[in-house]
Coordinates of C-alpha atoms in Angstrom, one line a residue:
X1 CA -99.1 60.5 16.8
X2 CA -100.2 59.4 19.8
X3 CA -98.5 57.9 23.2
X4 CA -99.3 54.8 22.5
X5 CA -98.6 54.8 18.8
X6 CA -95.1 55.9 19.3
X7 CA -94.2 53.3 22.4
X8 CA -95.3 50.6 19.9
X9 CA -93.2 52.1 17.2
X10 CA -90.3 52.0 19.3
X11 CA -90.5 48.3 20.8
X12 CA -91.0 47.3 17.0
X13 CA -87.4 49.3 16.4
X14 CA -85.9 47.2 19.0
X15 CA -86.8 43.9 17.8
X16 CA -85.2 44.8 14.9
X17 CA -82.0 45.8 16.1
X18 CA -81.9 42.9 18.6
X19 CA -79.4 39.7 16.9
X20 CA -81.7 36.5 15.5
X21 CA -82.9 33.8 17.7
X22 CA -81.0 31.0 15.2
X23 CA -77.6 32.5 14.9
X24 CA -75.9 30.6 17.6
X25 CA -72.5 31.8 17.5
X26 CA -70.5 34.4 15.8
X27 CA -67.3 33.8 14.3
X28 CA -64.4 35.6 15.8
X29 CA -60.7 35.6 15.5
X30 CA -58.5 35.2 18.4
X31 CA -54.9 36.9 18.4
X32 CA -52.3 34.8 20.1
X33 CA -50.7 36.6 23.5
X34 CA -47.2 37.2 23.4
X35 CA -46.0 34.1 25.3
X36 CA -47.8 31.9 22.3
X37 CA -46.4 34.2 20.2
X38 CA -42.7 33.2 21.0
X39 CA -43.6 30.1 21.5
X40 CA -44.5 29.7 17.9
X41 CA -41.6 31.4 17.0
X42 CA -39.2 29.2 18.9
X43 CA -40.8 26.3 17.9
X44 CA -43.0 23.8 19.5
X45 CA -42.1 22.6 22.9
X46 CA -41.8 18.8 23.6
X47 CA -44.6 17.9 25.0
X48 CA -46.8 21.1 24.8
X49 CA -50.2 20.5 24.1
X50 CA -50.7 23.7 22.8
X51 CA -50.9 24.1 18.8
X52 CA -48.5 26.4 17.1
X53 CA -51.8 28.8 16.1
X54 CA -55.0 29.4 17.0
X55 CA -57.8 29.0 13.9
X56 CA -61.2 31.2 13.9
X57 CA -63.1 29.6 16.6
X58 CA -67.0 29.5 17.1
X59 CA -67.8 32.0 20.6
X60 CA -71.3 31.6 21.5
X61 CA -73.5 34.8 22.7
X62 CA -73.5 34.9 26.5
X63 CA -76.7 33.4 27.8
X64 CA -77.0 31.5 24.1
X65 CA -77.2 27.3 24.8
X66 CA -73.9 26.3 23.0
X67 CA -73.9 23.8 20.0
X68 CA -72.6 20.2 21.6
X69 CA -71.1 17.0 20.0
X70 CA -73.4 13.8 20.2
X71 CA -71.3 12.7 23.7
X72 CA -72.0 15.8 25.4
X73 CA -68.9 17.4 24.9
X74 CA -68.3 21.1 23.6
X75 CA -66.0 20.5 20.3
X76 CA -62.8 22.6 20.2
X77 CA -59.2 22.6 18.2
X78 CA -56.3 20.6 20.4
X79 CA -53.1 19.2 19.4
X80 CA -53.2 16.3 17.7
X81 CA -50.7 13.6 18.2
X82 CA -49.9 12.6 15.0
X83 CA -46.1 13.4 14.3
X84 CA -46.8 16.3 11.2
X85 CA -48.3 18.4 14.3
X86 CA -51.5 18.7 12.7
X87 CA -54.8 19.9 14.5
X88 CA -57.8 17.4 15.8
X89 CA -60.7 18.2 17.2
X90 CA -61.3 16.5 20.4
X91 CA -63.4 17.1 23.8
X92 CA -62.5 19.9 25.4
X93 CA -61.0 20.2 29.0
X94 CA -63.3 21.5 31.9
X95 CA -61.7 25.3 33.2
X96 CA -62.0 26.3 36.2
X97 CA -64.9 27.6 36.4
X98 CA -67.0 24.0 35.4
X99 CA -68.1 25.4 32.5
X100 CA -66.3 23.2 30.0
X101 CA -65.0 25.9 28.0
X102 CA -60.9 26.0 26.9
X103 CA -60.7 28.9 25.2
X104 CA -62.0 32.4 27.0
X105 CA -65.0 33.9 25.6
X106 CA -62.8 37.0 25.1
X107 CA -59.2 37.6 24.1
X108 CA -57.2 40.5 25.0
X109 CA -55.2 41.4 21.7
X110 CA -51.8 41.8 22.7
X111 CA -50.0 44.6 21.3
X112 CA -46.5 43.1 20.4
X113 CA -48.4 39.9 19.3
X114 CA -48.3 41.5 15.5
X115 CA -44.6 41.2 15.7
X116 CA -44.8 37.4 15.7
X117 CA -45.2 34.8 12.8
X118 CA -48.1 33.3 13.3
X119 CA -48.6 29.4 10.9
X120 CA -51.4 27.0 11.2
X121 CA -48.7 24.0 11.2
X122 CA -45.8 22.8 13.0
X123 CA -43.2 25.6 13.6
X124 CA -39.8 24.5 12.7
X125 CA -37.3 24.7 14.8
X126 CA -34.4 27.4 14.8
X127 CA -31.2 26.1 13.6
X128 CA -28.7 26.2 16.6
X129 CA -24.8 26.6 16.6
X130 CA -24.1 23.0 17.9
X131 CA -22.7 22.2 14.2
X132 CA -23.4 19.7 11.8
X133 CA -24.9 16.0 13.2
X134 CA -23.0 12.9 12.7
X135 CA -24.7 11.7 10.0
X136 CA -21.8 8.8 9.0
X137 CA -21.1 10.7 5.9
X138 CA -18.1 12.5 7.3
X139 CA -14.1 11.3 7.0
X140 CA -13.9 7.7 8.5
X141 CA -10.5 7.3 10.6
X142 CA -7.5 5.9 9.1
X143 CA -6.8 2.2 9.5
X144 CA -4.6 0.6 11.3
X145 CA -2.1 -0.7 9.0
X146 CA -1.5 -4.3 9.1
X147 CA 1.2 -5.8 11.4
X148 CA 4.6 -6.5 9.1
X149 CA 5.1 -9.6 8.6
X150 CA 8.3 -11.9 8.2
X151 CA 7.8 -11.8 4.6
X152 CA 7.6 -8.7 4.1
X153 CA 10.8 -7.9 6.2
X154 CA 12.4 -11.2 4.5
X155 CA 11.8 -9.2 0.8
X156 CA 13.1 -5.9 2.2
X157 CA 16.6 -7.4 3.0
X158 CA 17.1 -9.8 0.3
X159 CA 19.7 -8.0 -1.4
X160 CA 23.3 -7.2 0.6
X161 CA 25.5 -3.6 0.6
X162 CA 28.2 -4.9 2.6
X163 CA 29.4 -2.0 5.8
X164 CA 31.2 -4.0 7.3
X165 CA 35.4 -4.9 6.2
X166 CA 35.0 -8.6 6.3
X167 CA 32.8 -11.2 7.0
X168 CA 32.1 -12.7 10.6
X169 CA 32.4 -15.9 11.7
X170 CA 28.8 -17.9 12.9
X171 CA 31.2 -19.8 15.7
X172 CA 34.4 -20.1 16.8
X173 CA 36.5 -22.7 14.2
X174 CA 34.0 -22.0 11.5
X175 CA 34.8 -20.0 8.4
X176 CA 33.5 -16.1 8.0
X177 CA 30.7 -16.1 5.7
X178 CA 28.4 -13.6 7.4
X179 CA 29.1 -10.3 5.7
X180 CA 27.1 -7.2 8.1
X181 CA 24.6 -5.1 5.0
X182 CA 23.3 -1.7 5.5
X183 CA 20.2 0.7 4.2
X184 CA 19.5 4.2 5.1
X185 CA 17.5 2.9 7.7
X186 CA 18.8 -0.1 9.6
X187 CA 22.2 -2.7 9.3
X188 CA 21.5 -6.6 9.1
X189 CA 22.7 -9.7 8.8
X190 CA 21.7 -13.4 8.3
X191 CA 23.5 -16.0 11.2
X192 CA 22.8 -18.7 13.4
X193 CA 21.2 -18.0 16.9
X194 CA 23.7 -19.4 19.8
X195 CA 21.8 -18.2 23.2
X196 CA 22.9 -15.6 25.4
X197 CA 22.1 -16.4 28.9
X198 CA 24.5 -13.7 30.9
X199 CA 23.1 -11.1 32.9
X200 CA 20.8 -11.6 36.1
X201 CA 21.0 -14.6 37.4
X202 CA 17.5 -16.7 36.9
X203 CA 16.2 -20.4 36.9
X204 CA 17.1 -21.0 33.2
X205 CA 19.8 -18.7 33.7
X206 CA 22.7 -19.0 35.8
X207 CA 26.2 -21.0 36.4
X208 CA 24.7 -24.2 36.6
X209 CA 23.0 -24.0 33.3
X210 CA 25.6 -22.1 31.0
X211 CA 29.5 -23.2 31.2
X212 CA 29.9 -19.7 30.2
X213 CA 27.5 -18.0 32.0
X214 CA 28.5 -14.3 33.0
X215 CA 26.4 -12.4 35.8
X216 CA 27.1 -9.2 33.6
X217 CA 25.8 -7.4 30.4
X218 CA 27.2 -4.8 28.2
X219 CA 24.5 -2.7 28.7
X220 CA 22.4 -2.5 31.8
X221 CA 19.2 -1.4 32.9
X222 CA 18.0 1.8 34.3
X223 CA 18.7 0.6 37.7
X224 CA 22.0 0.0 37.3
X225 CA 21.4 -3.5 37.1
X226 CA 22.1 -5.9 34.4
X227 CA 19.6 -7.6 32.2
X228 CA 17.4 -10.2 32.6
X229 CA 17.9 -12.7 29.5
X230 CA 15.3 -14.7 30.3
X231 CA 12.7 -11.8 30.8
X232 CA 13.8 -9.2 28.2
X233 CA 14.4 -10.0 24.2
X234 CA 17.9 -9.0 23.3
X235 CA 20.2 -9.4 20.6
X236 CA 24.1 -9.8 20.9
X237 CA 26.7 -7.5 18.4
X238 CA 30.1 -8.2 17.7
X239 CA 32.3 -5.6 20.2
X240 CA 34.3 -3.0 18.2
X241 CA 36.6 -3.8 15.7
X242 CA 38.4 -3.1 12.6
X243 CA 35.9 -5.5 11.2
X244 CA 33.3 -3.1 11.9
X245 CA 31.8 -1.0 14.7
X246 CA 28.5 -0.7 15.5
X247 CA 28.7 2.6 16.9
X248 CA 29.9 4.1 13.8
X249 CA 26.2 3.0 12.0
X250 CA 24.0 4.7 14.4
X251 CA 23.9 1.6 16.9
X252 CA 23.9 1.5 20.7
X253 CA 22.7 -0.1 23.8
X254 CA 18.9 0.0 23.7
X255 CA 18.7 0.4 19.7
X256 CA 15.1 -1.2 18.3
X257 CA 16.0 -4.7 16.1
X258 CA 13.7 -6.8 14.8
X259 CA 14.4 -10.5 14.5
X260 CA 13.0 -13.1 11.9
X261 CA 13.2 -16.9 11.8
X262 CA 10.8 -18.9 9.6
X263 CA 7.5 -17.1 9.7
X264 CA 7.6 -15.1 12.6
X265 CA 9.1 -11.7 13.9
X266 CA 10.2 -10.6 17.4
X267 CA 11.2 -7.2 18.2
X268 CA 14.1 -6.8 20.8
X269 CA 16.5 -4.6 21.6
X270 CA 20.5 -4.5 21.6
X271 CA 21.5 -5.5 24.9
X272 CA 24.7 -7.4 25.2
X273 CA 28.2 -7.6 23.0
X274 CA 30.0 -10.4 21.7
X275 CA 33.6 -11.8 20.4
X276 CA 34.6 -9.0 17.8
X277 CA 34.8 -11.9 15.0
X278 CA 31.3 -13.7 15.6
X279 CA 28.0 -12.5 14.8
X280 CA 24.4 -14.4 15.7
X281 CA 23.6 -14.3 19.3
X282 CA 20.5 -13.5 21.0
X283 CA 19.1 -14.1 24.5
X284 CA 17.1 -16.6 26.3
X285 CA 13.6 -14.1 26.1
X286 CA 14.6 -13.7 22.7
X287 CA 14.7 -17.1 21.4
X288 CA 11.6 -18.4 22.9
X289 CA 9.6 -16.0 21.1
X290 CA 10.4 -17.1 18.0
X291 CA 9.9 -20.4 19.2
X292 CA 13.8 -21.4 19.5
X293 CA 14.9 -23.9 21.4
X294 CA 16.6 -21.1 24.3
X295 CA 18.6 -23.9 26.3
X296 CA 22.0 -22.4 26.8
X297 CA 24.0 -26.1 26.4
X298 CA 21.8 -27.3 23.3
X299 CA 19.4 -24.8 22.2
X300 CA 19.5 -22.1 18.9
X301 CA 19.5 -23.1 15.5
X302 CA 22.3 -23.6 13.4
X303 CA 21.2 -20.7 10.6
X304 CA 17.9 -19.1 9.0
X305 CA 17.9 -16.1 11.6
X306 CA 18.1 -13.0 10.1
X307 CA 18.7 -9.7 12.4
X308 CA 17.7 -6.3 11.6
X309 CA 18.9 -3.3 14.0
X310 CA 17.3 0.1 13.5
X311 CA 19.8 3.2 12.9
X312 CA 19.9 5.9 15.7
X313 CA 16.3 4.0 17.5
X314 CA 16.7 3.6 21.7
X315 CA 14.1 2.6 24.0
X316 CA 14.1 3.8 27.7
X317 CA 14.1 2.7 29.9
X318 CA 16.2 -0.4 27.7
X319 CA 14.1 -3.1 29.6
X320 CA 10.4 -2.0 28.8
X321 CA 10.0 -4.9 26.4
X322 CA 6.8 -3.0 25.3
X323 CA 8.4 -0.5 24.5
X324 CA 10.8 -2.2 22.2
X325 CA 7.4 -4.1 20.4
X326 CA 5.9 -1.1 20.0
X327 CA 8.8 1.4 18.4
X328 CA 9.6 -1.8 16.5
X329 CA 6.3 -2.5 15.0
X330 CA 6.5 1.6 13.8
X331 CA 9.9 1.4 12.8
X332 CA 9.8 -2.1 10.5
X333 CA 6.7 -1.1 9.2
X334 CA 8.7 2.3 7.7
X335 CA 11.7 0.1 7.0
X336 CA 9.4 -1.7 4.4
X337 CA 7.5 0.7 3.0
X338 CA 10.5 2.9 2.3
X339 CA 12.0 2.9 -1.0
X340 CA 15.9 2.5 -0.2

């Protein structure tokens, strides 16, 4: 064969091998590097614009003109922004070298890249050791329980077991009627209110007001000092006798008592003693609260008061009158519910 036969032969050989004018772009797939690869794994970043995979995407032959959408833009795969994390096809963003391309017309395969997961949806998230999410269904807190009302005290003392040897007299002249009852959990009885004004001098309290006024109390503060009838609810018991002694029955300066006229309830404590042979005596604080008249010449009520002291209770310091509402708003609302 001749020179020139076999120089054509060849250049014919060549066309043939070259790749055809009309195939535009080959299909390759690009292997996520090792970053994208966790990042899949961990789950999608908020914000990230990056999808969780990358699908086969068209690379065009260098030199080729690449296929463009009707605005002029090349179309590639980004993030969508619909909330399933699926992927839209919008413009792509220019690189940095102009050309308009976001994806590389090569990809390094990374060699721990196989190690990874890789999904064409949204990753889920790893579960994480924070525990379970309030979700509402869990135990609700206990409720309060409702405050104890004069009824409900009223019913829990309407029988009588007599601890006392007698009966005590409601004032001086008048016969003994007033028998002092007992529970497990407290002593009681059912008087008249006469008003104890002794202790620290004040403008209801003092000389001038009470005939009998006394600047002292049986039981003082923690200062030392006496009490304050017209700032501190108190109740008056009979002083030690052969009658009955209140020390014997758990009872002592500072013990919880809860006092009821008509429909309401005061909570005081035992502050002051009286004659041993009368019974139903409380102090100025005391009977305003309950909405007594707490004049020391002509105030407290003639009978209807029922008082209810709380067996081996104390507040201290013996004047924090919150304290007394608070231990006795506990310690009625266990006297009721309690089955003795």
């Amino acid at each position: 064969m001749s020179r020139v036969q076999t120089l054509t032969v060849a250049v014919a050989g060549v066309a043939l091998l070259a790749p055809s004018a009309s195939s535009a772009a080959e299909s390759i797939h690009l292997r996520p590097s090792r970053t994208e690869a966790r990042r899949v794994t961990a789950g999608p970043a908020a914000g990230s614009a990056l999808p969780t995979a990358l699908a086969h995407v068209a690379v065009p032959h260098r030199g080729r003109v690449e296929p463009v959408a009707r605005d002029g833009a090349r179309e590639v795969l980004t993030r969508g922004a619909d909330p399933g994390g699926s992927v839209t096809p919008g413009p792509a963003t220019p690189g940095p070298d102009g050309s308009g391309s976001a994806i590389p017309d090569t990809a390094t395969p990374d060699a721990d890249a196989s190690d990874a997961t890789t999904t064409t949806g949204s990753a889920t998230p790893a579960p994480t050791e924070s525990g379970p999410s309030p979700s509402g269904s869990g135990p609700s807190a206990p409720a309060t329980p409702a405050p104890v009302t004069a009824a409900d005290l009223l019913a829990r003392v309407s029988g009588c077991t007599p601890v006392s040897k007698g009966r005590y007299r409601k004032d001086r002249g008048r016969a003994a009627t007033v028998p002092v009852c007992g529970t497990r959990e407290a002593v009681y009885w059912k008087a008249d209110m006469d008003i104890d004004c002794d202790g620290r001098p004040g403008r209801h309290c003092n000389a001038a007001t009470d005939p009998h006024f006394s600047s002292s109390t049986a039981f003082a503060q923690s200062d030392g000092r006496a009490l304050s009838s017209e700032k501190l609810p108190y109740v008056v018991v009979p002083a030690p006798s052969s009658l009955w002694d209140y020390r014997e029955h758990g009872v002592r300066g500072g013990s919880v008592a809860a006092v009821v006229y008509r429909d309401r309830v005061s909570y005081a404590v035992v502050g002051d003693t009286g004659p041993a042979d009368i019974i139903g005596e409380a102090s100025h604080a005391a009977a305003k609260s309950l909405g007594i008249d707490p004049d020391p010449r002509s105030g407290g009520t003639p009978s209807g008061v029922t008082y209810i002291v709380f067996k081996d209770s104390r507040v201290t310091p013996l004047e924090d009158r919150e304290a007394a509402e608070t231990q006795g708003e506990r310690l009625a609302r266990e006297f009721v519910d309690s089955s003795d």
